[in-house]
Amino acid sequence: MAAKKWGLAGTPLAPPAPPAVKPHLTTRKGFEVEGGDASLPPVFTTVPTDKKIVFLTMDDGDDKDPELLKMMSELNIPYSAFLSDYLVRDDYAYFKEAQVRGVVLGNHTLNHRYLPGLSHDEQTREICDQQDIIEQQYGERPRLFRPPYGNYNGDTLRIAKSCGITAVPLWAAEAFPDRMEWREEDQDLHPGDIILTHFRGKKDWKGSMPDMIRNVMKVITDKGYAVARLEDYV
Ligand SMILES: [Zn+2]
């Protein structure tokens, strides 16, 4: 019913029950930082699992389409938000509404700067001040952090850890209203892949946020995958 109402090509597949124990996460090969060790938050693009599930994540917070919130609730599709305060602060209430509907709000920095180009103090402000703002506005301190553009260095991970971050999920594919962009050479989904998309609309894209969801859900469902809740696994 909901799939038809929202114009989806097929009914989304239901994910399996969350695991009793979360998988052990490690940093993806080639994504390590100099001087890093296993005590730093792991950086990964795929969550270890043998289930045909993927995770949806939405970044930044520029477009605040009320239809998106309704659509995702009615379709019962989980997703996680990674917020950058400079785009969110004109309407904290929109993301409160998302949170009330079950979306976990993660950290995507204050101003979306290129972190490896910043001093230690500037990175601390970008990451840890955003931790404080999200906690003040939404009552929960993020555990998950995604650096802008996926760029980070050793300072980034050490600072993130110091203010409460336990994991750094990047992405294996990016969704747009009219296409996918893949990280892996096989241009395909894999169990546990994290999919990135953005709170964007027709100003930046060839379509709205619901158009983007229709497109990415067709890809996911056609390939036999279900969308699971990232925070159940990470
Ligand atoms: Zn971003």
Short mmCIF file of C-alpha atoms and ligand atoms in Angstrom, two decimals:
data_model
loop_
_atom_site.label_atom_id
_atom_site.label_comp_id
_atom_site.label_asym_id
_atom_site.label_seq_id
_atom_site.Cartn_x
_atom_site.Cartn_y
_atom_site.Cartn_z
CA MET A 1 0.00 0.00 0.00
CA ALA A 2 2.61 2.53 1.12
CA ALA A 3 4.94 1.48 -1.70
CA LYS A 4 2.20 2.20 -4.23
CA LYS A 5 1.23 5.49 -2.61
CA TRP A 6 4.84 6.73 -2.78
CA GLY A 7 5.42 5.48 -6.33
CA LEU A 8 8.00 2.81 -5.56
CA ALA A 9 8.67 0.25 -8.28
CA GLY A 10 8.39 -2.59 -5.74
CA THR A 11 7.71 -3.23 -2.07
CA PRO A 12 10.87 -2.81 0.03
CA LEU A 13 12.15 -6.10 1.47
CA ALA A 14 11.98 -6.49 5.25
CA PRO A 15 15.37 -6.67 7.01
CA PRO A 16 16.19 -9.58 9.34
CA ALA A 17 15.98 -9.05 13.10
CA PRO A 18 18.92 -7.05 14.47
CA PRO A 19 21.89 -9.15 15.60
CA ALA A 20 22.06 -10.03 19.31
CA VAL A 21 25.70 -8.96 19.29
CA LYS A 22 27.01 -6.17 17.06
CA PRO A 23 29.76 -7.23 14.63
CA HIS A 24 33.36 -6.36 15.45
CA LEU A 25 34.37 -3.39 13.30
CA THR A 26 37.83 -2.71 12.02
CA THR A 27 39.28 0.01 9.82
CA ARG A 28 39.16 -0.79 6.11
CA LYS A 29 42.53 -1.65 4.57
CA GLY A 30 44.08 1.49 3.10
CA PHE A 31 41.96 3.75 5.33
CA GLU A 32 44.35 3.68 8.33
CA VAL A 33 45.98 6.87 9.65
CA GLU A 34 49.62 7.35 10.51
CA GLY A 35 50.29 6.42 14.11
CA GLY A 36 46.78 4.98 14.41
CA ASP A 37 45.97 1.89 16.45
CA ALA A 38 43.01 -0.30 17.28
CA SER A 39 41.88 2.07 20.05
CA LEU A 40 40.82 4.72 17.49
CA PRO A 41 37.26 4.70 16.11
CA PRO A 42 37.19 2.32 13.11
CA VAL A 43 36.74 3.80 9.60
CA PHE A 44 34.76 1.55 7.24
CA THR A 45 32.52 1.57 4.18
CA THR A 46 30.78 -1.78 4.74
CA VAL A 47 29.57 -3.44 7.94
CA PRO A 48 30.63 -7.09 8.29
CA THR A 49 27.53 -9.27 7.80
CA ASP A 50 26.44 -12.16 5.59
CA LYS A 51 22.87 -10.83 5.38
CA LYS A 52 21.55 -9.16 2.23
CA ILE A 53 21.20 -5.79 3.91
CA VAL A 54 22.49 -2.30 3.23
CA PHE A 55 22.34 0.92 5.25
CA LEU A 56 21.06 4.33 4.15
CA THR A 57 22.74 7.48 5.42
CA MET A 58 21.85 11.11 4.60
CA ASP A 59 24.31 13.92 5.02
CA ASP A 60 24.56 17.69 5.52
CA GLY A 61 20.98 18.87 6.07
CA ASP A 62 20.41 21.55 3.44
CA ASP A 63 17.08 20.45 1.96
CA LYS A 64 14.37 19.93 4.58
CA ASP A 65 11.60 18.25 2.66
CA PRO A 66 8.63 17.33 4.90
CA GLU A 67 7.57 14.74 2.30
CA LEU A 68 10.81 12.83 2.89
CA LEU A 69 10.05 12.38 6.61
CA LYS A 70 6.51 11.18 5.90
CA MET A 71 7.62 8.90 3.07
CA MET A 72 10.33 7.14 5.08
CA SER A 73 7.98 6.65 8.06
CA GLU A 74 5.15 5.27 5.97
CA LEU A 75 7.50 2.96 4.07
CA ASN A 76 9.22 2.04 7.34
CA ILE A 77 12.69 2.47 5.81
CA PRO A 78 15.42 3.20 8.40
CA TYR A 79 18.15 5.76 7.72
CA SER A 80 20.72 7.73 9.66
CA ALA A 81 21.43 11.48 9.38
CA PHE A 82 24.87 13.09 9.57
CA LEU A 83 24.35 16.77 10.29
CA SER A 84 26.48 19.82 9.60
CA ASP A 85 25.33 22.65 11.85
CA TYR A 86 25.74 25.51 9.36
CA LEU A 87 22.98 23.95 7.23
CA VAL A 88 20.80 22.78 10.11
CA ARG A 89 20.72 25.74 12.49
CA ASP A 90 18.01 27.63 10.59
CA ASP A 91 15.59 24.78 11.32
CA TYR A 92 16.59 22.44 14.14
CA ALA A 93 12.92 21.42 14.40
CA TYR A 94 13.00 19.55 11.08
CA PHE A 95 15.61 17.13 12.39
CA LYS A 96 13.82 16.89 15.75
CA GLU A 97 10.86 15.60 13.75
CA ALA A 98 13.17 13.11 12.03
CA GLN A 99 14.53 12.01 15.41
CA VAL A 100 11.01 11.54 16.81
CA ARG A 101 10.36 9.29 13.80
CA GLY A 102 13.36 7.11 14.75
CA VAL A 103 16.28 8.67 12.87
CA VAL A 104 19.56 8.74 14.81
CA LEU A 105 21.45 12.01 14.36
CA GLY A 106 25.20 11.74 13.77
CA ASN A 107 27.99 14.31 13.57
CA HIS A 108 29.13 15.80 10.23
CA THR A 109 30.93 18.85 11.76
CA LEU A 110 29.96 22.47 12.34
CA ASN A 111 30.91 23.98 8.98
CA HIS A 112 31.76 21.13 6.60
CA ARG A 113 35.43 22.08 6.22
CA TYR A 114 38.20 19.92 4.74
CA LEU A 115 39.48 18.62 8.08
CA PRO A 116 43.03 17.55 7.13
CA GLY A 117 43.72 21.21 6.25
CA LEU A 118 42.80 22.45 9.74
CA SER A 119 44.85 22.85 12.89
CA HIS A 120 44.25 20.61 15.89
CA ASP A 121 42.26 23.40 17.60
CA GLU A 122 40.14 24.06 14.53
CA GLN A 123 39.36 20.38 14.12
CA THR A 124 38.41 20.17 17.79
CA ARG A 125 35.95 23.02 17.28
CA GLU A 126 34.50 21.51 14.10
CA ILE A 127 33.98 18.06 15.61
CA CYS A 128 33.51 18.48 19.36
CA ASP A 129 31.45 21.69 19.26
CA GLN A 130 29.10 19.86 16.90
CA GLN A 131 28.87 17.03 19.44
CA ASP A 132 27.80 19.60 22.03
CA ILE A 133 25.26 21.28 19.73
CA ILE A 134 23.59 18.01 18.75
CA GLU A 135 23.44 16.97 22.39
CA GLN A 136 21.97 20.35 23.43
CA GLN A 137 19.42 20.44 20.60
CA TYR A 138 18.42 16.80 20.51
CA GLY A 139 19.32 15.34 23.90
CA GLU A 140 21.62 12.65 22.57
CA ARG A 141 25.36 12.85 22.02
CA PRO A 142 26.33 11.22 18.71
CA ARG A 143 28.41 8.04 18.68
CA LEU A 144 28.87 8.12 14.91
CA PHE A 145 30.88 10.68 12.97
CA ARG A 146 31.38 11.17 9.26
CA PRO A 147 34.08 13.62 8.15
CA PRO A 148 33.10 15.96 5.26
CA TYR A 149 34.08 14.51 1.84
CA GLY A 150 35.29 11.41 3.73
CA ASN A 151 38.62 13.18 4.40
CA TYR A 152 40.38 12.84 7.75
CA ASN A 153 43.77 12.43 9.37
CA GLY A 154 45.09 11.07 12.69
CA ASP A 155 44.07 14.24 14.56
CA THR A 156 40.50 13.82 13.27
CA LEU A 157 40.12 10.34 14.72
CA ARG A 158 41.86 11.14 18.01
CA ILE A 159 39.76 14.29 18.50
CA ALA A 160 36.53 12.51 17.54
CA LYS A 161 37.29 9.77 20.05
CA SER A 162 38.04 12.36 22.77
CA CYS A 163 34.52 13.81 22.52
CA GLY A 164 32.53 10.60 22.38
CA ILE A 165 32.75 9.15 18.86
CA THR A 166 33.08 5.37 18.63
CA ALA A 167 32.85 4.73 14.87
CA VAL A 168 33.40 6.51 11.53
CA PRO A 169 31.11 5.05 8.87
CA LEU A 170 32.01 6.19 5.34
CA TRP A 171 30.20 4.77 2.30
CA ALA A 172 30.44 2.19 -0.48
CA ALA A 173 28.00 3.88 -2.88
CA GLU A 174 26.26 7.24 -3.31
CA ALA A 175 22.64 7.65 -4.39
CA PHE A 176 21.19 10.45 -6.55
CA PRO A 177 17.70 10.84 -8.03
CA ASP A 178 18.94 9.72 -11.46
CA ARG A 179 21.91 7.43 -10.77
CA MET A 180 24.24 5.64 -8.37
CA GLU A 181 27.96 6.29 -7.96
CA TRP A 182 29.93 3.26 -6.80
CA ARG A 183 33.17 3.03 -4.85
CA GLU A 184 33.90 -0.57 -5.79
CA GLU A 185 35.03 -1.65 -9.25
CA ASP A 186 32.21 -4.16 -9.64
CA GLN A 187 29.67 -1.29 -9.44
CA ASP A 188 27.40 -3.38 -7.26
CA LEU A 189 25.98 -3.70 -3.75
CA HIS A 190 27.48 -6.08 -1.18
CA PRO A 191 26.13 -7.31 2.18
CA GLY A 192 26.54 -4.56 4.76
CA ASP A 193 27.33 -1.75 2.31
CA ILE A 194 26.70 1.76 3.57
CA ILE A 195 24.96 4.00 1.03
CA LEU A 196 25.47 7.76 1.17
CA THR A 197 22.96 10.29 0.01
CA HIS A 198 22.16 13.89 0.97
CA PHE A 199 19.40 16.14 2.22
CA ARG A 200 19.23 17.83 -1.20
CA GLY A 201 16.55 18.62 -3.70
CA LYS A 202 15.84 20.12 -7.10
CA LYS A 203 18.15 23.07 -6.42
CA ASP A 204 21.14 20.67 -6.64
CA TRP A 205 19.71 17.54 -8.20
CA LYS A 206 17.63 16.31 -11.12
CA GLY A 207 14.85 15.50 -8.69
CA SER A 208 13.49 15.74 -5.18
CA MET A 209 14.41 13.69 -2.11
CA PRO A 210 11.44 11.35 -2.71
CA ASP A 211 12.68 10.92 -6.32
CA MET A 212 16.09 9.94 -4.93
CA ILE A 213 14.49 7.43 -2.54
CA ARG A 214 12.41 5.92 -5.39
CA ASN A 215 15.61 5.52 -7.42
CA VAL A 216 17.82 4.04 -4.69
CA MET A 217 15.07 1.74 -3.38
CA LYS A 218 14.58 0.32 -6.88
CA VAL A 219 18.30 -0.50 -7.05
CA ILE A 220 18.31 -2.01 -3.55
CA THR A 221 15.10 -4.03 -3.95
CA ASP A 222 15.88 -5.24 -7.50
CA LYS A 223 19.19 -6.63 -6.23
CA GLY A 224 17.39 -8.47 -3.41
CA TYR A 225 18.60 -6.31 -0.52
CA ALA A 226 16.73 -4.88 2.48
CA VAL A 227 17.58 -1.66 4.30
CA ALA A 228 18.58 -2.22 7.93
CA ARG A 229 19.18 0.24 10.77
CA LEU A 230 22.85 1.20 10.99
CA GLU A 231 22.73 1.72 14.76
CA ASP A 232 21.59 -1.91 15.24
CA TYR A 233 24.91 -3.03 13.80
CA VAL A 234 27.34 -0.23 14.76
ZN ZN B 1 28.77 16.39 3.60
#
